[in-house]
CSV table of C-alpha atoms in Angstrom, one decimal:
chain,number,residue,atom,x,y,z
G,23,MET,CA,42.6,-104.1,50.8
G,24,ILE,CA,39.5,-101.9,51.2
G,25,VAL,CA,38.2,-101.7,55.0
G,26,PHE,CA,35.0,-100.2,55.4
G,27,ASP,CA,31.5,-99.2,57.5
G,28,LEU,CA,28.0,-98.3,56.9
G,29,GLU,CA,25.4,-96.8,58.9
G,30,THR,CA,22.1,-97.9,58.0
G,31,THR,CA,18.4,-96.7,58.7
G,32,GLY,CA,17.9,-99.7,60.7
G,33,LEU,CA,18.6,-103.9,60.9
G,34,PRO,CA,17.6,-106.3,57.7
G,35,LYS,CA,14.5,-108.1,58.1
G,36,ALA,CA,13.8,-111.7,57.3
G,37,GLU,CA,15.3,-112.7,53.7
G,38,GLY,CA,12.5,-112.4,50.9
G,39,SER,CA,11.0,-109.5,52.9
G,40,ASP,CA,10.0,-106.4,50.1
G,41,LEU,CA,12.9,-104.7,49.4
G,42,ASP,CA,11.6,-101.4,50.1
G,43,LEU,CA,11.8,-102.6,53.5
G,44,GLN,CA,15.3,-103.4,53.7
G,45,PRO,CA,17.7,-101.1,55.7
G,46,LYS,CA,19.4,-98.3,53.3
G,47,ILE,CA,22.6,-96.8,54.2
G,48,ILE,CA,22.9,-93.3,55.5
G,49,GLU,CA,26.6,-93.1,55.4
G,50,PHE,CA,29.4,-95.3,53.4
G,51,GLY,CA,33.1,-95.0,55.0
G,52,ALA,CA,35.5,-96.9,53.9
G,53,ILE,CA,39.4,-96.5,53.9
G,54,LYS,CA,42.1,-98.4,51.0
G,55,VAL,CA,44.9,-99.2,52.8
G,56,THR,CA,47.9,-101.9,51.8
G,57,ASP,CA,47.1,-105.5,52.4
G,58,SER,CA,51.1,-106.3,54.3
G,59,HIS,CA,50.9,-102.8,57.1
G,60,PHE,CA,47.8,-101.8,56.6
G,61,LYS,CA,48.8,-98.1,55.3
G,62,GLU,CA,46.7,-96.0,54.2
G,63,ILE,CA,46.0,-95.5,50.6
G,64,ASP,CA,42.7,-93.7,49.7
G,65,ARG,CA,39.8,-93.1,52.1
G,66,ILE,CA,36.0,-92.5,50.8
G,67,GLU,CA,33.2,-91.0,52.8
G,68,PHE,CA,29.7,-90.0,51.8
G,69,MET,CA,26.0,-89.9,53.3
G,70,CYS,CA,22.7,-90.4,51.5
G,71,ASN,CA,19.6,-89.4,52.1
G,72,PRO,CA,17.2,-92.5,52.5
G,73,GLY,CA,14.1,-90.8,51.4
G,74,HIS,CA,12.7,-90.8,54.9
G,75,ASN,CA,13.1,-90.1,58.3
G,76,LEU,CA,15.4,-92.0,60.8
G,77,ASP,CA,14.1,-93.7,63.8
G,78,PRO,CA,14.9,-91.6,66.1
G,79,LYS,CA,16.8,-95.3,67.6
G,80,ILE,CA,19.1,-94.6,64.9
G,81,ILE,CA,19.5,-91.1,65.7
G,82,LYS,CA,20.6,-92.1,69.0
G,83,ILE,CA,23.2,-94.6,68.4
G,84,THR,CA,24.8,-92.5,64.9
G,85,GLY,CA,24.6,-89.1,65.8
G,86,ILE,CA,23.1,-88.5,62.6
G,87,LYS,CA,19.7,-86.8,62.6
G,88,ASP,CA,17.4,-86.1,59.4
G,89,GLU,CA,18.9,-82.5,59.0
G,90,ASP,CA,22.0,-84.2,58.6
G,91,LEU,CA,20.8,-86.1,55.1
G,92,LYS,CA,18.0,-83.6,53.9
G,93,ASP,CA,20.3,-82.5,51.1
G,94,GLN,CA,22.5,-85.7,50.8
G,95,LYS,CA,22.1,-87.2,47.5
G,96,PRO,CA,20.7,-90.8,47.2
G,97,PHE,CA,22.9,-93.9,47.0
G,98,ILE,CA,22.3,-94.2,43.3
G,99,SER,CA,24.5,-90.7,42.6
G,100,HIS,CA,27.3,-92.0,44.4
G,101,TYR,CA,27.2,-95.7,42.7
G,102,LYS,CA,29.9,-94.6,39.9
G,103,LYS,CA,32.4,-93.6,42.5
G,104,LEU,CA,32.4,-96.2,44.7
G,105,ALA,CA,32.4,-99.0,42.0
G,106,GLU,CA,35.4,-96.9,40.1
G,107,TRP,CA,37.0,-96.9,43.9
G,108,PHE,CA,35.9,-100.9,44.4
G,109,LEU,CA,37.7,-102.1,41.0
G,110,GLY,CA,41.0,-104.0,41.0
G,111,GLU,CA,41.0,-104.6,45.0
G,112,LYS,CA,41.0,-107.9,46.4
G,113,THR,CA,40.1,-107.9,49.8
G,114,PHE,CA,37.7,-106.2,52.1
G,115,ALA,CA,36.9,-106.1,55.3
G,116,ALA,CA,34.5,-105.1,58.0
G,117,HIS,CA,33.5,-105.4,61.4
G,118,ASN,CA,30.5,-107.5,61.4
G,119,LEU,CA,30.6,-108.2,57.3
G,120,PRO,CA,27.8,-109.7,56.7
G,121,PHE,CA,25.5,-106.8,57.7
G,122,ASP,CA,27.7,-104.0,56.1
G,123,ARG,CA,27.5,-106.3,53.0
G,124,LYS,CA,24.1,-107.2,53.1
G,125,VAL,CA,22.8,-103.7,53.5
G,126,LEU,CA,25.3,-102.7,50.7
G,127,ARG,CA,23.6,-105.3,48.4
G,128,TYR,CA,20.4,-103.8,49.2
G,129,GLU,CA,21.1,-101.1,48.4
G,130,LEU,CA,22.8,-102.2,45.2
G,131,GLU,CA,19.8,-104.1,44.0
G,132,ARG,CA,17.6,-101.4,44.5
G,133,VAL,CA,19.7,-99.7,41.4
G,134,ASP,CA,20.1,-103.0,39.4
G,135,LYS,CA,23.4,-102.9,39.5
G,136,LEU,CA,24.5,-105.8,42.3
G,137,THR,CA,26.0,-107.6,39.4
G,138,LYS,CA,28.0,-105.3,37.9
G,139,PHE,CA,29.7,-103.7,41.1
G,140,PRO,CA,33.3,-105.1,41.3
G,141,TRP,CA,33.1,-107.0,44.7
G,142,PRO,CA,36.4,-108.1,46.6
G,143,ILE,CA,36.8,-112.1,46.1
G,144,GLU,CA,38.7,-112.3,49.9
G,145,HIS,CA,36.4,-111.6,52.8
G,146,ILE,CA,37.7,-110.3,56.1
G,147,CYS,CA,35.5,-110.0,59.0
G,148,THR,CA,37.0,-108.9,62.5
G,149,VAL,CA,33.5,-110.2,64.5
G,150,GLU,CA,34.3,-114.1,63.0
G,151,VAL,CA,38.5,-113.7,63.3
G,152,GLY,CA,37.2,-112.6,67.3
G,153,GLN,CA,35.3,-115.6,67.5
G,154,SER,CA,38.4,-117.7,66.9
G,155,VAL,CA,40.5,-115.3,69.6
G,156,TRP,CA,38.2,-114.6,72.6
G,157,GLY,CA,35.2,-117.5,72.1
G,158,LYS,CA,32.7,-115.2,71.3
G,159,MET,CA,31.3,-112.3,69.3
G,160,ARG,CA,32.6,-109.1,70.8
G,161,LYS,CA,31.5,-105.3,69.7
G,162,LEU,CA,34.3,-103.3,67.8
G,163,GLY,CA,34.4,-100.7,70.9
G,164,ASP,CA,34.4,-103.9,73.2
G,165,ILE,CA,37.9,-105.3,71.2
G,166,TYR,CA,39.0,-101.7,70.5
G,167,GLU,CA,39.1,-100.6,73.8
G,168,GLU,CA,40.8,-104.6,75.1
G,169,ILE,CA,43.9,-104.1,72.8
G,170,MET,CA,44.0,-100.2,72.0
G,171,GLY,CA,43.0,-99.4,75.8
G,172,LYS,CA,40.9,-96.4,75.3
G,173,LYS,CA,37.3,-96.0,73.7
G,174,ILE,CA,36.6,-95.3,70.1
G,175,GLU,CA,35.9,-91.4,69.7
G,176,GLY,CA,33.2,-90.5,67.8
G,177,ALA,CA,32.0,-94.6,67.5
G,178,HIS,CA,28.9,-95.1,65.3
G,179,ARG,CA,30.3,-92.6,62.4
G,180,SER,CA,31.7,-95.0,59.5
G,181,LEU,CA,35.1,-93.8,59.4
G,182,ASN,CA,36.0,-93.7,63.1
G,183,ASP,CA,35.0,-97.2,62.9
G,184,VAL,CA,36.9,-98.2,60.3
G,185,GLU,CA,39.6,-96.8,61.9
G,186,ALA,CA,39.4,-98.6,64.9
G,187,THR,CA,38.3,-101.5,62.2
G,188,ILE,CA,42.3,-101.1,61.1
G,189,GLU,CA,43.7,-101.4,64.4
G,190,ILE,CA,42.0,-104.3,65.0
G,191,LEU,CA,43.0,-106.1,61.6
G,192,LYS,CA,46.5,-104.5,62.7
G,193,TRP,CA,46.2,-106.6,66.2
G,194,TYR,CA,45.0,-109.6,64.9
G,195,ARG,CA,48.0,-109.8,62.0
G,196,LYS,CA,50.6,-109.4,64.4
G,197,GLU,CA,49.2,-112.0,66.8
G,198,GLY,CA,48.9,-114.6,63.9
G,199,HIS,CA,45.2,-114.9,63.7
G,200,ILE,CA,45.0,-113.2,60.2
C-alpha cells in the first residue's frame, strides 16, 4: 500500500478549467507500507518547481517558500522514478484522497502521462472512512490529535502528513473501520 500526500500551489478550479490554471505539486511525499501491519517498506519525497511564485497563503500554510523551490526540478523530472515506485502496488491511500489524486492527475495530464501511470486499483480515503466514524468530514490534524493525543509535528508537509495518515489508518483498522 502507498500512503501519500501532496502540497500544492492551491485548490482545484472548476472541472473544465484550463489545465494551466489548475494547481501544481510543490511537494510529494509517500510511504510504501505492508497492507496488513502498516510496516514501512520504502519512502519517497521530492519538491517541484511550479514555474511561478507561490501565493502567500500557501507559504503560510506549508512553510514552503519560493526560495525552497527555485532550484528544484519540475514534476516531469520525477515522473519516471515515481511511476516505477508505484508500479505493482494495488492500494493507495491519502487524507482527502480525491484532492491529492486530482492534482496528481493534472500533473500527469500536463506531461501526457495520465494513461501511462500505474494507478493502484484500490483507493482508501481517511476523510471518507472518517465520515462513517464521526458522521462528518474532519481535518487530518483533528483526527490525529483525537486518536493520538497530540498534534502533528510539522503539519502541512508531505511526509509528516503521510506519517499521521498511517497512524489514522492503523487506528481505523484496529477499530474495524477498514
